[in-house]
Every structure is written in structure tokens, then in C-alpha cells.
């Protein structure tokens, strides 16, 4: 029944915006790093100030990124990623905002210009001095930390995966893009996010204030469930596959 309700909401919408969190990637074998037993419970996080100040902190950070890269490189998109890409192919998706850094929305065929990576992306490496951005794969696949943390070939500045670190502010431009998308959507589908921290918590409120419908898909309750037009608390893989299959989408 809920799948039918979501199908109708989608069919009645012209400009859908997706907002996704860690829950959309668990089907792809990527652990929810904020959850209990997640990676940050086992490891002390490296804050951006420590990264900038100490070589041993940079090496620690890169060692962890190297371990994560093994998982990210081999991960394949799950049903939730394909769901949003299907909406895009049908001309229904205004854009997608994600808290995830795993690049799986890109891998599922959703063009990068339609994705706002709020927390950055592991698919890129940035030089913190000249801000040159490069694809991550060539650097990560040949990463050698024995001579120290990686440096920019152009300016010898510090390289870092292009993700938001602990203690680092979100990118203002990304936040603005996200707010514009949410303000102009007629349906916001929030999937796999607990919607607790800012700015995640503010997007559903903003969407509702502007007259959009709100759908929340997540295993656990969220503080915004009361404001939603539809709340789905079941495993999203089978659910979203059912919805996609029921849609009469062109393309
Ligand atoms: Zn540089």
C-alpha cells in the first residue's frame, strides 16, 4: 500500500528532490560510520586542524582512507541509488542532495551536475593550497605513504580527499545549491538519513514550508516523521525496487 502511495506522489510531481544519508549505502556494503560499532567508534577522528598541523596525524588519516578506499572502489550502487537515477531518467528529478561521500549516486549513472555532495566526495582529491582537484582513483590505487603524506605535484601543497573533515565547515556553495533545490521542489524524498543534524534536519522543514510533499524512508524514527506525508520504516531496497517497477516511466 505504501508503495502505491509513493508511486502516486511521484506521478503527481514534476520536480522531485532526493536527500540521502548513510542508510541508502548499507545495501552496498558500506557501513554507516556514525552508527554503533561504526568506524568512528573504534578510531579517534582526525580533526582538520590536526591534519594541517601534524604529519603523523596526516599519515593516520591517509592510512584510514586507504582502508576505506578498498571498500569504496569495489562497492556497487544499491536499489536506492538506482531509484533516484530512474527518476532522473524519467525527467522527474530536480536534483539530489547526499550526506554520503561514497560516490555511489555517480556510479549509478546520475550525472554529477545533478548531485550536491554536502560532505564532499571520496572520488576526488584536492590540494589544500592551490585547490586543484583530481580524480581519486589513480592516487589512491598507487598510494605510498612511506615517503610521507601525499603532496600536490603542482605546488607541493597538502593533498586530501575532497571530503569534509571533522572540524571543517560545510561548503557554502553546496549548502546554497541544496537550499535552492529544496525550495523549488514539489516532492522531497528523504532516504536513509536520521534527519537529526543540521543541515539535514532543515531540508524537510524548508520543503514543507514551500508547499512540497515530504516522504521519509528510513529504518528508524526521525524527529520529522510527524511533518511527513508518508513515512516508510521498512528495508528500503525491496521497497524502492517495487516502486520503480510499478512506475510507468518514460525512457
Ligand atoms: Zn597544489
CSV table of N, CA and C in Angstrom, one decimal, residues 22-172:
chain,number,residue,atom,x,y,z
A,22,UNK,N,23.4,7.8,5.1
A,22,UNK,CA,24.1,6.5,5.1
A,22,UNK,C,23.3,5.3,4.8
A,23,UNK,N,22.0,5.3,5.2
A,23,UNK,CA,21.1,4.2,5.0
A,23,UNK,C,20.9,3.7,3.6
A,24,UNK,N,21.2,4.6,2.6
A,24,UNK,CA,21.0,4.1,1.2
A,24,UNK,C,22.2,3.3,0.7
A,25,UNK,N,23.3,3.4,1.5
A,25,UNK,CA,24.5,2.7,1.0
A,25,UNK,C,24.8,1.4,1.8
A,26,UNK,N,24.0,1.1,2.8
A,26,UNK,CA,24.3,-0.1,3.6
A,26,UNK,C,24.1,-1.4,2.8
A,27,UNK,N,23.1,-1.3,1.8
A,27,UNK,CA,22.9,-2.5,0.9
A,27,UNK,C,24.2,-2.7,0.0
A,28,UNK,N,25.0,-1.6,-0.1
A,28,UNK,CA,26.2,-1.7,-1.0
A,28,UNK,C,27.4,-2.1,-0.1
A,29,UNK,N,27.2,-2.5,1.1
A,29,UNK,CA,28.3,-3.0,2.0
A,29,UNK,C,29.1,-1.9,2.6
A,30,UNK,N,28.6,-0.6,2.6
A,30,UNK,CA,29.3,0.5,3.2
A,30,UNK,C,28.7,0.7,4.5
A,31,UNK,N,29.5,0.6,5.6
A,31,UNK,CA,29.0,0.7,6.9
A,31,UNK,C,28.5,2.1,7.2
A,32,UNK,N,27.5,2.3,8.0
A,32,UNK,CA,27.1,3.6,8.5
A,32,UNK,C,28.1,4.0,9.6
A,33,UNK,N,29.0,4.9,9.2
A,33,UNK,CA,30.1,5.1,10.1
A,33,UNK,C,29.7,5.9,11.4
A,34,UNK,N,28.5,6.4,11.4
A,34,UNK,CA,28.1,7.1,12.6
A,34,UNK,C,27.4,6.2,13.6
A,35,UNK,N,27.0,5.0,13.1
A,35,UNK,CA,26.2,4.1,13.9
A,35,UNK,C,27.0,3.4,14.9
A,36,UNK,N,26.4,2.7,15.9
A,36,UNK,CA,27.1,1.9,16.9
A,36,UNK,C,28.0,0.9,16.2
A,37,UNK,N,29.2,0.7,16.7
A,37,UNK,CA,30.1,-0.2,16.1
A,37,UNK,C,30.7,0.3,14.8
A,38,UNK,N,30.3,1.5,14.4
A,38,UNK,CA,30.9,2.1,13.2
A,38,UNK,C,32.3,2.5,13.4
A,39,UNK,N,33.0,2.9,12.3
A,39,UNK,CA,34.4,3.1,12.2
A,39,UNK,C,34.8,4.2,13.2
A,40,UNK,N,34.0,5.2,13.4
A,40,UNK,CA,34.5,6.3,14.3
A,40,UNK,C,34.3,5.9,15.8
A,41,UNK,N,33.7,4.8,16.1
A,41,UNK,CA,33.6,4.4,17.5
A,41,UNK,C,34.9,3.7,17.8
A,42,UNK,N,35.5,3.1,16.8
A,42,UNK,CA,36.8,2.3,17.0
A,42,UNK,C,38.0,3.3,16.9
A,43,UNK,N,37.9,4.3,16.1
A,43,UNK,CA,39.0,5.2,15.9
A,43,UNK,C,38.7,6.6,16.3
A,44,UNK,N,39.7,7.2,16.9
A,44,UNK,CA,39.6,8.6,17.3
A,44,UNK,C,39.6,9.4,15.9
A,45,UNK,N,38.7,10.3,15.7
A,45,UNK,CA,38.7,11.0,14.4
A,45,UNK,C,39.9,12.0,14.3
A,46,UNK,N,40.4,12.3,13.1
A,46,UNK,CA,41.4,13.3,12.9
A,46,UNK,C,40.7,14.6,12.5
A,47,UNK,N,40.9,15.6,13.3
A,47,UNK,CA,40.3,16.9,13.0
A,47,UNK,C,41.1,17.6,12.0
A,48,UNK,N,40.5,18.5,11.3
A,48,UNK,CA,41.2,19.2,10.2
A,48,UNK,C,42.4,20.0,10.7
A,49,UNK,N,42.3,20.6,11.9
A,49,UNK,CA,43.4,21.4,12.5
A,49,UNK,C,44.6,20.5,12.7
A,50,UNK,N,44.3,19.2,13.2
A,50,UNK,CA,45.4,18.3,13.5
A,50,UNK,C,46.0,17.8,12.2
A,51,UNK,N,45.2,17.6,11.1
A,51,UNK,CA,45.7,17.2,9.8
A,51,UNK,C,46.6,18.3,9.3
A,52,UNK,N,46.2,19.6,9.4
A,52,UNK,CA,47.1,20.6,8.9
A,52,UNK,C,48.4,20.8,9.7
A,53,UNK,N,48.3,20.5,11.0
A,53,UNK,CA,49.5,20.8,11.9
A,53,UNK,C,50.5,19.6,12.0
A,54,UNK,N,50.1,18.4,11.9
A,54,UNK,CA,51.0,17.3,12.3
A,54,UNK,C,51.0,16.2,11.2
A,55,UNK,N,52.3,15.9,10.8
A,55,UNK,CA,52.5,14.9,9.7
A,55,UNK,C,52.0,13.5,10.2
A,56,UNK,N,52.2,13.2,11.5
A,56,UNK,CA,51.7,11.9,12.0
A,56,UNK,C,50.2,11.7,11.9
A,57,UNK,N,49.5,12.8,12.1
A,57,UNK,CA,48.0,12.8,12.0
A,57,UNK,C,47.6,12.7,10.5
A,58,UNK,N,48.4,13.3,9.6
A,58,UNK,CA,48.0,13.2,8.2
A,58,UNK,C,48.2,11.7,7.8
A,59,UNK,N,49.3,11.1,8.2
A,59,UNK,CA,49.6,9.7,7.9
A,59,UNK,C,48.5,8.8,8.4
A,60,UNK,N,48.1,9.1,9.6
A,60,UNK,CA,47.0,8.3,10.2
A,60,UNK,C,45.7,8.4,9.4
A,61,UNK,N,45.4,9.6,9.0
A,61,UNK,CA,44.2,9.9,8.2
A,61,UNK,C,44.3,9.2,6.9
A,62,UNK,N,45.4,9.3,6.2
A,62,UNK,CA,45.6,8.6,4.9
A,62,UNK,C,45.5,7.1,5.0
A,63,UNK,N,46.1,6.6,6.1
A,63,UNK,CA,46.0,5.1,6.3
A,63,UNK,C,44.6,4.6,6.4
A,64,UNK,N,43.8,5.4,7.1
A,64,UNK,CA,42.3,5.0,7.2
A,64,UNK,C,41.6,5.2,5.9
A,65,UNK,N,42.0,6.3,5.1
A,65,UNK,CA,41.3,6.5,3.8
A,65,UNK,C,41.7,5.3,2.9
A,66,UNK,N,42.9,4.8,3.0
A,66,UNK,CA,43.4,3.8,2.1
A,66,UNK,C,42.6,2.5,2.4
A,67,UNK,N,42.3,2.2,3.7
A,67,UNK,CA,41.4,1.1,4.0
A,67,UNK,C,40.0,1.2,3.5
A,68,UNK,N,39.5,2.5,3.7
A,68,UNK,CA,38.1,2.7,3.2
A,68,UNK,C,38.0,2.6,1.7
A,69,UNK,N,39.1,3.0,1.0
A,69,UNK,CA,39.1,3.0,-0.4
A,69,UNK,C,38.9,1.6,-1.0
A,70,UNK,N,39.5,0.6,-0.3
A,70,UNK,CA,39.3,-0.7,-0.8
A,70,UNK,C,37.8,-1.1,-0.9
A,71,UNK,N,37.1,-0.6,0.1
A,71,UNK,CA,35.6,-0.9,0.1
A,71,UNK,C,34.9,-0.1,-0.9
A,72,UNK,N,35.3,1.2,-0.9
A,72,UNK,CA,34.6,2.2,-1.9
A,72,UNK,C,34.8,1.8,-3.3
A,73,UNK,N,36.0,1.4,-3.7
A,73,UNK,CA,36.4,1.1,-5.0
A,73,UNK,C,35.5,-0.1,-5.6
A,74,UNK,N,35.3,-1.0,-4.7
A,74,UNK,CA,34.6,-2.2,-5.2
A,74,UNK,C,33.1,-2.2,-4.9
A,75,UNK,N,32.6,-1.1,-4.2
A,75,UNK,CA,31.2,-1.0,-3.9
A,75,UNK,C,30.3,-0.7,-5.2
A,76,UNK,N,29.2,-1.4,-5.3
A,76,UNK,CA,28.3,-1.1,-6.4
A,76,UNK,C,27.0,-0.5,-5.9
A,77,UNK,N,26.4,0.4,-6.7
A,77,UNK,CA,25.1,1.1,-6.2
A,77,UNK,C,24.0,0.1,-5.9
A,78,UNK,N,23.2,0.5,-4.9
A,78,UNK,CA,22.1,-0.4,-4.5
A,78,UNK,C,20.8,0.2,-5.0
A,79,UNK,N,19.7,-0.5,-4.6
A,79,UNK,CA,18.3,-0.1,-5.1
A,79,UNK,C,18.0,1.3,-5.0
A,80,UNK,N,18.4,1.9,-3.8
A,80,UNK,CA,18.0,3.4,-3.6
A,80,UNK,C,18.7,4.3,-4.6
A,81,UNK,N,20.0,3.9,-4.9
A,81,UNK,CA,20.7,4.8,-5.9
A,81,UNK,C,20.0,4.6,-7.3
A,82,UNK,N,19.7,3.4,-7.6
A,82,UNK,CA,19.0,3.2,-8.9
A,82,UNK,C,17.6,3.8,-9.0
A,83,UNK,N,17.0,3.9,-7.8
A,83,UNK,CA,15.7,4.5,-7.7
A,83,UNK,C,15.8,6.0,-8.2
A,84,UNK,N,16.7,6.7,-7.6
A,84,UNK,CA,16.8,8.2,-7.9
A,84,UNK,C,17.3,8.4,-9.3
A,85,UNK,N,18.2,7.5,-9.8
A,85,UNK,CA,18.6,7.6,-11.2
A,85,UNK,C,17.5,7.4,-12.2
A,86,UNK,N,16.6,6.4,-11.8
A,86,UNK,CA,15.4,6.2,-12.7
A,86,UNK,C,14.5,7.5,-12.7
A,87,UNK,N,14.3,8.1,-11.6
A,87,UNK,CA,13.5,9.4,-11.5
A,87,UNK,C,14.2,10.4,-12.4
A,88,UNK,N,15.5,10.5,-12.4
A,88,UNK,CA,16.2,11.4,-13.3
A,88,UNK,C,16.0,11.1,-14.8
A,89,UNK,N,16.1,9.8,-15.1
A,89,UNK,CA,15.9,9.4,-16.5
A,89,UNK,C,14.5,9.7,-17.0
A,90,UNK,N,13.6,9.7,-16.0
A,90,UNK,CA,12.2,10.0,-16.4
A,90,UNK,C,11.9,11.5,-16.4
A,91,UNK,N,12.9,12.3,-16.2
A,91,UNK,CA,12.8,13.7,-16.2
A,91,UNK,C,12.0,14.3,-15.0
A,92,UNK,N,12.0,13.5,-13.9
A,92,UNK,CA,11.3,13.9,-12.7
A,92,UNK,C,12.2,14.5,-11.6
A,93,UNK,N,13.5,14.3,-11.7
A,93,UNK,CA,14.3,14.7,-10.6
A,93,UNK,C,14.9,16.1,-10.8
A,94,UNK,N,14.7,17.0,-9.9
A,94,UNK,CA,15.3,18.3,-9.9
A,94,UNK,C,16.7,18.2,-9.5
A,95,UNK,N,17.1,17.3,-8.6
A,95,UNK,CA,18.4,17.2,-8.1
A,95,UNK,C,18.5,16.3,-6.9
A,96,UNK,N,19.7,15.9,-6.5
A,96,UNK,CA,19.8,15.0,-5.4
A,96,UNK,C,20.9,15.6,-4.5
A,97,UNK,N,20.6,15.6,-3.2
A,97,UNK,CA,21.5,16.1,-2.2
A,97,UNK,C,21.9,14.8,-1.3
A,98,UNK,N,23.2,14.7,-1.1
A,98,UNK,CA,23.5,13.5,-0.3
A,98,UNK,C,24.5,13.9,0.8
A,99,UNK,N,24.4,13.2,1.9
A,99,UNK,CA,25.4,13.3,3.0
A,99,UNK,C,26.5,12.3,2.8
A,100,UNK,N,26.4,11.4,1.9
A,100,UNK,CA,27.3,10.3,1.7
A,100,UNK,C,28.5,10.8,0.9
A,101,UNK,N,29.7,10.2,1.1
A,101,UNK,CA,30.9,10.5,0.4
A,101,UNK,C,31.4,9.4,-0.5
A,102,UNK,N,30.5,8.4,-0.7
A,102,UNK,CA,30.9,7.2,-1.3
A,102,UNK,C,30.9,7.2,-2.9
A,103,UNK,N,30.2,8.2,-3.4
A,103,UNK,CA,30.2,8.3,-4.9
A,103,UNK,C,29.3,7.3,-5.6
A,104,UNK,N,28.4,6.7,-4.8
A,104,UNK,CA,27.6,5.6,-5.4
A,104,UNK,C,26.4,6.2,-6.3
A,105,UNK,N,26.0,7.4,-6.0
A,105,UNK,CA,25.0,8.1,-6.9
A,105,UNK,C,25.6,8.3,-8.2
A,106,UNK,N,26.8,8.8,-8.3
A,106,UNK,CA,27.5,9.0,-9.6
A,106,UNK,C,27.7,7.6,-10.3
A,107,UNK,N,28.1,6.6,-9.5
A,107,UNK,CA,28.3,5.3,-10.1
A,107,UNK,C,27.0,4.7,-10.7
A,108,UNK,N,25.8,5.1,-10.1
A,108,UNK,CA,24.6,4.5,-10.6
A,108,UNK,C,24.1,5.2,-11.9
A,109,UNK,N,24.9,6.2,-12.4
A,109,UNK,CA,24.6,6.8,-13.6
A,109,UNK,C,23.9,8.2,-13.5
A,110,UNK,N,23.7,8.7,-12.3
A,110,UNK,CA,23.2,10.0,-12.1
A,110,UNK,C,24.3,11.0,-12.4
A,111,UNK,N,24.1,11.9,-13.4
A,111,UNK,CA,25.2,12.9,-13.7
A,111,UNK,C,25.6,13.7,-12.5
A,112,UNK,N,26.9,14.0,-12.4
A,112,UNK,CA,27.5,14.7,-11.3
A,112,UNK,C,26.8,16.1,-11.1
A,113,UNK,N,26.5,16.7,-12.2
A,113,UNK,CA,25.9,18.1,-12.1
A,113,UNK,C,24.6,18.1,-11.4
A,114,UNK,N,23.9,16.9,-11.2
A,114,UNK,CA,22.7,16.9,-10.5
A,114,UNK,C,22.8,16.5,-9.1
A,115,UNK,N,24.0,16.3,-8.6
A,115,UNK,CA,24.3,15.8,-7.3
A,115,UNK,C,25.0,16.9,-6.4
A,116,UNK,N,24.4,17.2,-5.3
A,116,UNK,CA,25.1,18.0,-4.3
A,116,UNK,C,25.7,17.2,-3.2
A,117,UNK,N,27.0,17.0,-3.2
A,117,UNK,CA,27.7,16.2,-2.2
A,117,UNK,C,28.0,17.1,-1.0
A,118,UNK,N,27.0,17.1,0.0
A,118,UNK,CA,27.2,18.0,1.1
A,118,UNK,C,28.4,17.8,1.9
A,119,UNK,N,28.9,16.6,2.0
A,119,UNK,CA,30.1,16.3,2.8
A,119,UNK,C,31.3,16.0,1.9
A,120,UNK,N,31.2,16.4,0.6
A,120,UNK,CA,32.3,16.2,-0.3
A,120,UNK,C,32.2,14.8,-0.9
A,121,UNK,N,33.3,14.4,-1.6
A,121,UNK,CA,33.2,13.1,-2.2
A,121,UNK,C,34.6,12.4,-2.2
A,122,UNK,N,34.6,11.1,-2.0
A,122,UNK,CA,35.8,10.3,-1.9
A,122,UNK,C,36.4,10.1,-3.3
A,123,UNK,N,35.6,10.5,-4.4
A,123,UNK,CA,36.0,10.2,-5.7
A,123,UNK,C,37.0,11.3,-6.2
A,124,UNK,N,37.3,12.3,-5.4
A,124,UNK,CA,38.2,13.4,-5.7
A,124,UNK,C,39.2,13.6,-4.6
A,125,UNK,N,40.4,14.1,-5.1
A,125,UNK,CA,41.4,14.5,-4.1
A,125,UNK,C,41.7,16.0,-4.4
A,126,UNK,N,41.8,16.8,-3.4
A,126,UNK,CA,42.0,18.2,-3.5
A,126,UNK,C,43.3,18.7,-2.9
A,127,UNK,N,44.0,19.6,-3.6
A,127,UNK,CA,45.2,20.3,-2.9
A,127,UNK,C,44.7,21.4,-2.1
A,128,UNK,N,45.0,21.4,-0.8
A,128,UNK,CA,44.5,22.4,0.2
A,128,UNK,C,45.1,23.7,-0.1
A,129,UNK,N,46.2,23.8,-0.9
A,129,UNK,CA,46.8,25.1,-1.2
A,129,UNK,C,46.3,25.7,-2.5
A,130,UNK,N,46.5,25.0,-3.6
A,130,UNK,CA,46.1,25.6,-4.9
A,130,UNK,C,44.7,25.2,-5.3
A,131,UNK,N,44.1,24.3,-4.5
A,131,UNK,CA,42.7,23.9,-4.7
A,131,UNK,C,42.5,23.1,-6.0
A,132,UNK,N,43.6,22.6,-6.6
A,132,UNK,CA,43.5,21.7,-7.7
A,132,UNK,C,42.7,20.4,-7.3
A,133,UNK,N,41.8,20.0,-8.2
A,133,UNK,CA,41.0,18.8,-7.9
A,133,UNK,C,41.3,17.7,-8.9
A,134,UNK,N,41.6,16.5,-8.4
A,134,UNK,CA,41.9,15.4,-9.3
A,134,UNK,C,41.1,14.2,-9.0
A,135,UNK,N,40.9,13.3,-9.9
A,135,UNK,CA,40.2,12.0,-9.6
A,135,UNK,C,41.0,11.2,-8.6
A,136,UNK,N,40.2,10.6,-7.7
A,136,UNK,CA,40.9,9.9,-6.6
A,136,UNK,C,41.6,8.6,-7.0
A,137,UNK,N,41.0,7.9,-7.9
A,137,UNK,CA,41.4,6.5,-8.2
A,137,UNK,C,42.9,6.4,-8.5
A,138,UNK,N,43.5,7.2,-9.4
A,138,UNK,CA,44.9,7.0,-9.7
A,138,UNK,C,45.8,7.2,-8.5
A,139,UNK,N,45.4,8.2,-7.7
A,139,UNK,CA,46.2,8.5,-6.5
A,139,UNK,C,46.0,7.4,-5.4
A,140,UNK,N,44.8,7.0,-5.2
A,140,UNK,CA,44.5,6.0,-4.1
A,140,UNK,C,45.1,4.6,-4.5
A,141,UNK,N,45.0,4.3,-5.8
A,141,UNK,CA,45.5,2.9,-6.2
A,141,UNK,C,47.0,2.8,-6.1
A,142,UNK,N,47.7,3.9,-6.1
A,142,UNK,CA,49.2,3.8,-6.1
A,142,UNK,C,49.7,4.6,-4.8
A,143,UNK,N,48.8,4.7,-3.8
A,143,UNK,CA,49.2,5.4,-2.6
A,143,UNK,C,50.4,4.8,-1.9
A,144,UNK,N,51.5,5.6,-1.7
A,144,UNK,CA,52.6,5.1,-1.0
A,144,UNK,C,53.0,6.1,0.1
A,145,UNK,N,52.8,5.7,1.4
A,145,UNK,CA,52.9,6.6,2.5
A,145,UNK,C,54.3,6.5,3.1
A,146,UNK,N,55.2,5.7,2.5
A,146,UNK,CA,56.5,5.5,3.2
A,146,UNK,C,57.3,6.8,3.1
A,147,UNK,N,57.1,7.6,2.1
A,147,UNK,CA,57.8,8.9,1.9
A,147,UNK,C,57.1,10.1,2.5
A,148,UNK,N,56.0,9.8,3.3
A,148,UNK,CA,55.2,10.9,3.9
A,148,UNK,C,53.9,11.0,3.2
A,149,UNK,N,53.1,12.0,3.8
A,149,UNK,CA,51.7,12.2,3.2
A,149,UNK,C,51.8,12.8,1.8
A,150,UNK,N,50.8,12.5,1.0
A,150,UNK,CA,50.9,12.9,-0.4
A,150,UNK,C,50.9,14.4,-0.6
A,151,UNK,N,51.6,14.9,-1.6
A,151,UNK,CA,51.8,16.3,-1.9
A,151,UNK,C,51.3,16.6,-3.3
A,152,UNK,N,50.9,17.8,-3.5
A,152,UNK,CA,50.5,18.3,-4.8
A,152,UNK,C,51.7,18.4,-5.8
A,153,UNK,N,51.5,17.8,-7.0
A,153,UNK,CA,52.6,17.8,-7.9
A,153,UNK,C,52.8,19.2,-8.5
A,154,UNK,N,51.8,20.1,-8.4
A,154,UNK,CA,51.9,21.4,-9.0
A,154,UNK,C,52.5,22.4,-8.0
A,155,UNK,N,52.1,22.3,-6.7
A,155,UNK,CA,52.6,23.4,-5.8
A,155,UNK,C,53.1,22.8,-4.5
A,156,UNK,N,53.3,21.5,-4.4
A,156,UNK,CA,53.8,20.8,-3.2
A,156,UNK,C,52.8,21.0,-2.0
A,157,UNK,N,51.7,21.5,-2.2
A,157,UNK,CA,50.7,21.7,-1.0
A,157,UNK,C,50.2,20.3,-0.6
A,158,UNK,N,49.5,20.4,0.6
A,158,UNK,CA,49.0,19.1,1.1
A,158,UNK,C,47.8,18.6,0.3
A,159,UNK,N,47.8,17.3,0.0
A,159,UNK,CA,46.6,16.7,-0.7
A,159,UNK,C,45.7,16.1,0.4
A,160,UNK,N,44.4,16.1,0.1
A,160,UNK,CA,43.4,15.5,1.0
A,160,UNK,C,42.2,15.0,0.1
A,161,UNK,N,41.7,13.9,0.5
A,161,UNK,CA,40.4,13.5,-0.2
A,161,UNK,C,39.4,14.7,-0.1
A,162,UNK,N,38.7,14.9,-1.1
A,162,UNK,CA,37.8,16.1,-1.2
A,162,UNK,C,36.5,15.9,-0.4
A,163,UNK,N,36.7,15.6,0.9
A,163,UNK,CA,35.6,15.4,1.8
A,163,UNK,C,35.7,16.3,3.0
A,164,UNK,N,34.5,16.6,3.6
A,164,UNK,CA,34.5,17.5,4.8
A,164,UNK,C,35.0,16.7,6.0
A,165,UNK,N,36.1,17.2,6.6
A,165,UNK,CA,36.6,16.5,7.8
A,165,UNK,C,35.9,17.0,9.0
A,166,UNK,N,36.2,16.3,10.1
A,166,UNK,CA,35.8,16.8,11.4
A,166,UNK,C,36.4,18.1,11.7
A,167,UNK,N,35.6,19.1,12.2
A,167,UNK,CA,36.1,20.4,12.5
A,167,UNK,C,36.1,21.3,11.3
A,168,UNK,N,35.6,20.8,10.1
A,168,UNK,CA,35.7,21.6,8.9
A,168,UNK,C,34.2,22.0,8.5
A,169,UNK,N,34.0,23.3,8.2
A,169,UNK,CA,32.7,23.7,7.9
A,169,UNK,C,32.2,23.2,6.5
A,170,UNK,N,30.9,23.0,6.3
A,170,UNK,CA,30.4,22.6,5.0
A,170,UNK,C,30.6,23.7,4.0
A,171,UNK,N,30.7,23.3,2.8
A,171,UNK,CA,31.0,24.3,1.7
A,171,UNK,C,29.7,25.2,1.5
A,172,UNK,N,29.9,26.5,1.6
A,172,UNK,CA,28.7,27.4,1.5
A,172,UNK,C,28.0,27.3,0.1
